[in-house]
Short mmCIF file of C-alpha atoms in Angstrom, two decimals:
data_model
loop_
_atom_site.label_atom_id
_atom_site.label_comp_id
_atom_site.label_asym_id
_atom_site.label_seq_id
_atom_site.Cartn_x
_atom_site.Cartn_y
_atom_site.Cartn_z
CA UNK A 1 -17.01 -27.42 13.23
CA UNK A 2 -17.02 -30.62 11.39
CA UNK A 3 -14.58 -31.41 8.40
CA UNK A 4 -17.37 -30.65 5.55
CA UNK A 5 -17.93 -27.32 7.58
CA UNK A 6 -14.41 -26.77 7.59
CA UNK A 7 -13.87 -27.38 3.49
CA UNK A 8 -16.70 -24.93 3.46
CA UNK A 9 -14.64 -21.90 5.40
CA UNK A 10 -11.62 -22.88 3.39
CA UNK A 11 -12.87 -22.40 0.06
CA UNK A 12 -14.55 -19.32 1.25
CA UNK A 13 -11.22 -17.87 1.95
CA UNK A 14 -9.66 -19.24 -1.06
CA UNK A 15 -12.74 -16.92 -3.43
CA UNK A 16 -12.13 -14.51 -1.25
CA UNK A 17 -8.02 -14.34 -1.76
CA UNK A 18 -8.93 -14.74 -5.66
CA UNK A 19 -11.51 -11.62 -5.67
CA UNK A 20 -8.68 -9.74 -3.98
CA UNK A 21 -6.55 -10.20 -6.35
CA UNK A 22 -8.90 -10.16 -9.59
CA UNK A 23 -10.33 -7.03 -8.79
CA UNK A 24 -7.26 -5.12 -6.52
CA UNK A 25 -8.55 -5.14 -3.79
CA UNK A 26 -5.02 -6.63 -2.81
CA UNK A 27 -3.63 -3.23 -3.43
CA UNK A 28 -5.13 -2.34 0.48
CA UNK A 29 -2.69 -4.98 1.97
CA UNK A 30 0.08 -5.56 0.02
CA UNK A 31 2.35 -4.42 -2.88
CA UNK A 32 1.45 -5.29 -6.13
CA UNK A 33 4.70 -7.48 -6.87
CA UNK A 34 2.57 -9.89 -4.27
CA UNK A 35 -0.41 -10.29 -6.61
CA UNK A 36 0.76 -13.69 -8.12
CA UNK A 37 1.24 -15.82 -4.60
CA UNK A 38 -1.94 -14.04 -3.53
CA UNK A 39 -3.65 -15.64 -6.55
CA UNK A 40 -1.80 -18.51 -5.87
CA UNK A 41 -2.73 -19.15 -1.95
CA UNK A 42 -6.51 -18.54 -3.12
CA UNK A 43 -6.03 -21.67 -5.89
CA UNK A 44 -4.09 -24.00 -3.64
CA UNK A 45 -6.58 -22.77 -0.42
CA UNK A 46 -10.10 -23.51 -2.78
CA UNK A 47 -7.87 -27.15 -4.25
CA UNK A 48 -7.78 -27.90 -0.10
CA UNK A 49 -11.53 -27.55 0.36
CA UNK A 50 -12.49 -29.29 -2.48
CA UNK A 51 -10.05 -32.44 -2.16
CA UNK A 52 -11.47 -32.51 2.02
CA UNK A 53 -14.66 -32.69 1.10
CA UNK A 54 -14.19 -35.13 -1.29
CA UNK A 55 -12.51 -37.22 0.93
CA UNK A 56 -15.34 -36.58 3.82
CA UNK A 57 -18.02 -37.89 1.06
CA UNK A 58 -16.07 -40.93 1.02
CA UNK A 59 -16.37 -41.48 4.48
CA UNK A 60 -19.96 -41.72 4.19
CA UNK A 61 -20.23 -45.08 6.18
CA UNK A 62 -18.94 -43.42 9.65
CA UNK A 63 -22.13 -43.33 11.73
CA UNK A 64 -22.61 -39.78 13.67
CA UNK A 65 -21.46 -41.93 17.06
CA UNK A 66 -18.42 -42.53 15.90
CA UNK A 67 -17.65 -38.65 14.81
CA UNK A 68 -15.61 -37.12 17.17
CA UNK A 69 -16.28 -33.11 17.43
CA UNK A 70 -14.04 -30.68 16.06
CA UNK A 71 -12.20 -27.63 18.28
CA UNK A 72 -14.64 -24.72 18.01
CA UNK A 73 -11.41 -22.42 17.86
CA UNK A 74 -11.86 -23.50 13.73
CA UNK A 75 -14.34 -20.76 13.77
CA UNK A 76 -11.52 -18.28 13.94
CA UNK A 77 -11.08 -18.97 10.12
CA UNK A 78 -13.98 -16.78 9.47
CA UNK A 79 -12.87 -13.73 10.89
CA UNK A 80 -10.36 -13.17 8.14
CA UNK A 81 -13.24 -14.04 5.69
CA UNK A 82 -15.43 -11.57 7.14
CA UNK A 83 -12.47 -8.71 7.22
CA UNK A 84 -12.24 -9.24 3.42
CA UNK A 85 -15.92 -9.54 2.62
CA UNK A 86 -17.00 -6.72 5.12
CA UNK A 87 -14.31 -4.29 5.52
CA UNK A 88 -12.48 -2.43 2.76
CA UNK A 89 -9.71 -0.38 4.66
CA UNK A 90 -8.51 2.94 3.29
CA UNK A 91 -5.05 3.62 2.31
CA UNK A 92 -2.79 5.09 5.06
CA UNK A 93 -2.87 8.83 4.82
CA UNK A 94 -1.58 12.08 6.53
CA UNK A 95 -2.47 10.92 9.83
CA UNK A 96 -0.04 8.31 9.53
CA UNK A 97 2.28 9.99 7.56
CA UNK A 98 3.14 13.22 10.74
CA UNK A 99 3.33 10.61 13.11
CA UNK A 100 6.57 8.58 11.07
CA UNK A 101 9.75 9.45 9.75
CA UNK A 102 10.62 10.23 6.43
CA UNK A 103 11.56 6.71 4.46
CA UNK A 104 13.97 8.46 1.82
CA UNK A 105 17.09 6.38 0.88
CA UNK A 106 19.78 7.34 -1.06
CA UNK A 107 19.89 6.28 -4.69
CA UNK A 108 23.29 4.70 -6.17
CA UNK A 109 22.89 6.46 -9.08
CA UNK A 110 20.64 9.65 -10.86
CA UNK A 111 19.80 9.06 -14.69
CA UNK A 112 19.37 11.68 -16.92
CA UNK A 113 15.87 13.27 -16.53
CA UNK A 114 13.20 12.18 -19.08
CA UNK A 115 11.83 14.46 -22.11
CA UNK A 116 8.79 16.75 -20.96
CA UNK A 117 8.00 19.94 -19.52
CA UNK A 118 7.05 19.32 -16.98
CA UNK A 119 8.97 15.97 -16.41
CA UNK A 120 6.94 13.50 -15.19
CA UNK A 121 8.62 12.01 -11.63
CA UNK A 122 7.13 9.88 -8.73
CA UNK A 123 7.66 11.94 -5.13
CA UNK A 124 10.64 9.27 -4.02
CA UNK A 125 12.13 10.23 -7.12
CA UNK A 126 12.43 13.89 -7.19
CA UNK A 127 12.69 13.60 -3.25
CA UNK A 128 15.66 11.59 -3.57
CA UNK A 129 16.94 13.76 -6.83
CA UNK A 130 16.12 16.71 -4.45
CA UNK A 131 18.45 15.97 -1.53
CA UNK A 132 20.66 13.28 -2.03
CA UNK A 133 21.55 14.58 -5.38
CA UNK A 134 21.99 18.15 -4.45
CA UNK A 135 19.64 19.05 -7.19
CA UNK A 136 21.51 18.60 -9.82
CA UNK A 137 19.56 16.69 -12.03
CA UNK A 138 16.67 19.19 -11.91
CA UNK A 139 18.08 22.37 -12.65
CA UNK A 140 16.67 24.09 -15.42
CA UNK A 141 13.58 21.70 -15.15
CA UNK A 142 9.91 21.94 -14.16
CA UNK A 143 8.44 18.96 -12.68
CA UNK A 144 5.34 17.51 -11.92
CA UNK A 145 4.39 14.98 -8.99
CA UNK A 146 1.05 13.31 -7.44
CA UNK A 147 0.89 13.25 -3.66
CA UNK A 148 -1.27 13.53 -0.76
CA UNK A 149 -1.04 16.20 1.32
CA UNK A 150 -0.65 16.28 5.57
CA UNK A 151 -0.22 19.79 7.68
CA UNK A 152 1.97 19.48 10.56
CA UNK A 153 1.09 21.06 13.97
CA UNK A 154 2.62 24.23 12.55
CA UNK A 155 0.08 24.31 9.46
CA UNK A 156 3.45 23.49 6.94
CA UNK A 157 2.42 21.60 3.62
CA UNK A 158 3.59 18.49 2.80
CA UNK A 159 3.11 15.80 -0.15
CA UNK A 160 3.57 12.83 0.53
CA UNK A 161 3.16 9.23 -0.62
CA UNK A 162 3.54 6.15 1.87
CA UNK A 163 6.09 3.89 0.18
CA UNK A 164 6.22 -0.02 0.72
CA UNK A 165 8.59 -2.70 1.60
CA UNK A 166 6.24 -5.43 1.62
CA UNK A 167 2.58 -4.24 3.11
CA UNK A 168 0.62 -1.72 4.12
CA UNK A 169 1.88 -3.08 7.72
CA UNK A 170 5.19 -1.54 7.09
CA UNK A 171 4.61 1.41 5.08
CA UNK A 172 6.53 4.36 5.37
CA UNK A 173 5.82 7.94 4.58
CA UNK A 174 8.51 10.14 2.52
CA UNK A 175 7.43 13.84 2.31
CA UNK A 176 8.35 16.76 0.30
CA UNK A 177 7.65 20.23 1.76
CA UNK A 178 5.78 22.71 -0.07
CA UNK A 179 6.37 26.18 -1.17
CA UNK A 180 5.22 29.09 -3.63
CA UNK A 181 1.99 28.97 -5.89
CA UNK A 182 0.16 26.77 -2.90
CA UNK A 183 -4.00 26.28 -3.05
CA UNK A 184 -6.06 28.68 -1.06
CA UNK A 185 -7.38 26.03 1.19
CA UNK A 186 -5.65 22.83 2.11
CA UNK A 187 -7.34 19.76 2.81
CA UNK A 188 -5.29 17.15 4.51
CA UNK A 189 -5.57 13.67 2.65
CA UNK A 190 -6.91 15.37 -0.74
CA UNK A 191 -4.88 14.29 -3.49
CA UNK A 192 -2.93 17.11 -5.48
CA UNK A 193 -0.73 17.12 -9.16
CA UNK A 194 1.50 19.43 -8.61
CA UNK A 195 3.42 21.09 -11.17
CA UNK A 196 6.86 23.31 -9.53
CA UNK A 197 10.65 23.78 -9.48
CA UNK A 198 14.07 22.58 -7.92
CA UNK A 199 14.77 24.73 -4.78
CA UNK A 200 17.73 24.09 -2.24
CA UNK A 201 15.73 24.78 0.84
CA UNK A 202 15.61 21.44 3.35
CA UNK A 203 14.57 20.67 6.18
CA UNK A 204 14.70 17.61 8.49
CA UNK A 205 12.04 15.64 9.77
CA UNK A 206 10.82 15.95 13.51
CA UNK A 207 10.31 12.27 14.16
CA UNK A 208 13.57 10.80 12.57
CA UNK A 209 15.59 13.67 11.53
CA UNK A 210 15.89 12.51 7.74
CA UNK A 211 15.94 14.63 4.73
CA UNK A 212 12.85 16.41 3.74
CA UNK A 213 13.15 18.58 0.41
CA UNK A 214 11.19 21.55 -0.64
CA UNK A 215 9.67 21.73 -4.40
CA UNK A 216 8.84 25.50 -5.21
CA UNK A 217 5.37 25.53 -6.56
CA UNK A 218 4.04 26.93 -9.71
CA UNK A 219 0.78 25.01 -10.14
CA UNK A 220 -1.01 22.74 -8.37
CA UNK A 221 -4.47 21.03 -8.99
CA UNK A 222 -6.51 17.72 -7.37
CA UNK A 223 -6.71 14.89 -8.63
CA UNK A 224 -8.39 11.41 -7.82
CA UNK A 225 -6.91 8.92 -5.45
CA UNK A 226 -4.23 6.85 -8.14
CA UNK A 227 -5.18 3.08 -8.71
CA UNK A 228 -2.06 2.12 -6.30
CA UNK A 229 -2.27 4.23 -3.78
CA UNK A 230 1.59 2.95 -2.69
CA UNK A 231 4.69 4.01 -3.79
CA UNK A 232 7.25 0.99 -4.15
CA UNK A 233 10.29 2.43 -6.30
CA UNK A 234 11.95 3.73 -2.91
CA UNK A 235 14.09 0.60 -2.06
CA UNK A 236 14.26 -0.65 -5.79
#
């Protein structure tokens, strides 16, 4: 691979970081607090290419004799082009979810709920209200939260949403257990709204033995995949 071939598979990857990031894409890999470098490593990667090939038309009076050959292991470049042009991964799901503990962490603090009926709250939120706070905050209060759901072995509903640190690399799953007014037929992976009430009941994950709340159900129906299909609130 020459230097103008090079320049070529640089600026490549550079469009290819930018579409990412234009169009979310991005969203697959990484959390979206990450957008701006990404954007940024596709500028200063396309401001490479172009500056090295301008240089390489300068060096126009080199004869091919005197060009010495380039390591073929350049090449590599492309695969990363071709796993962002080609493939389009899906967002981790239930399968990943059974096989990893529960992520929950313990808030600092619980604000007061906000107005609605049903109050709108992420999973890690009501999770977190659910057994770290004892409850508290949600008695009284319906509640309504967007998951995914997984079965265990035993057939035992959960919703879930993976929650991120960084990128999809390190997502972890934190569940909530299901009870009451469930759907007649439970797809694993299908996305649910789900509409229910405070209940004491816990149990504790298989894998890691951490916290894993129960949310009574009064309502549930499906609902499309969100635009972020990550959860990042749990370690803010």
């Amino acid at each position: 691979m020459n230097r103008q071939a090079q320049a070529a598979v640089l600026f490549l990857l550079g469009a290819a970081l930018l579409h990412a990031g234009v169009t979310d894409l991005y969203l697959r890999y990484v959390k979206a607090g990450l957008r701006p470098l990404l954007l940024a490593s596709g500028a200063v990667l396309i401001a490479v290419a172009l500056a090295t090939a301008w240089y390489e038309r300068r060096r126009h009076r080199r004869t091919r004799a005197d060009a010495h050959p380039e390591p073929r292991v350049a090449w590599l470049l492309l695969l990363p082009l071709l796993a962002l042009i080609l493939i389009a991964p899906p967002a981790l799901g239930s399968y990943s979810a059974l096989r990893s503990g529960t992520a929950l962490q313990k808030s600092y603090a619980y604000g007061p709920l906000p107005a609605g009926d049903p109050v709108p709250l992420s999973l890690v939120d009501y999770a977190s209200r659910a057994a770290y706070g004892h409850g508290r905050s949600l008695h009284g209060r319906a509640v309504r939260v967007t998951g995914f759901l997984a079965l265990d072995s035993a057939g035992r509903p959960y919703l879930v949403r993976m929650a991120l640190n960084c990128c999809a690399a390190d997502a972890q799953p934190v569940k909530i257990a299901l009870t009451g007014a469930l759907p007649p037929v439970l797809r694993p992976d299908a996305w649910l709204e789900v509409t229910g009430t405070y209940t004491p009941r816990l149990i504790h994950d298989p894998v890691n033995g951490g916290p894993v709340p129960y949310l009574r159900v009064t309502a549930a129906r499906p609902v499309p995949a969100p635009h972020d299909p990550y959860d990042e609130t749990w370690n803010t």
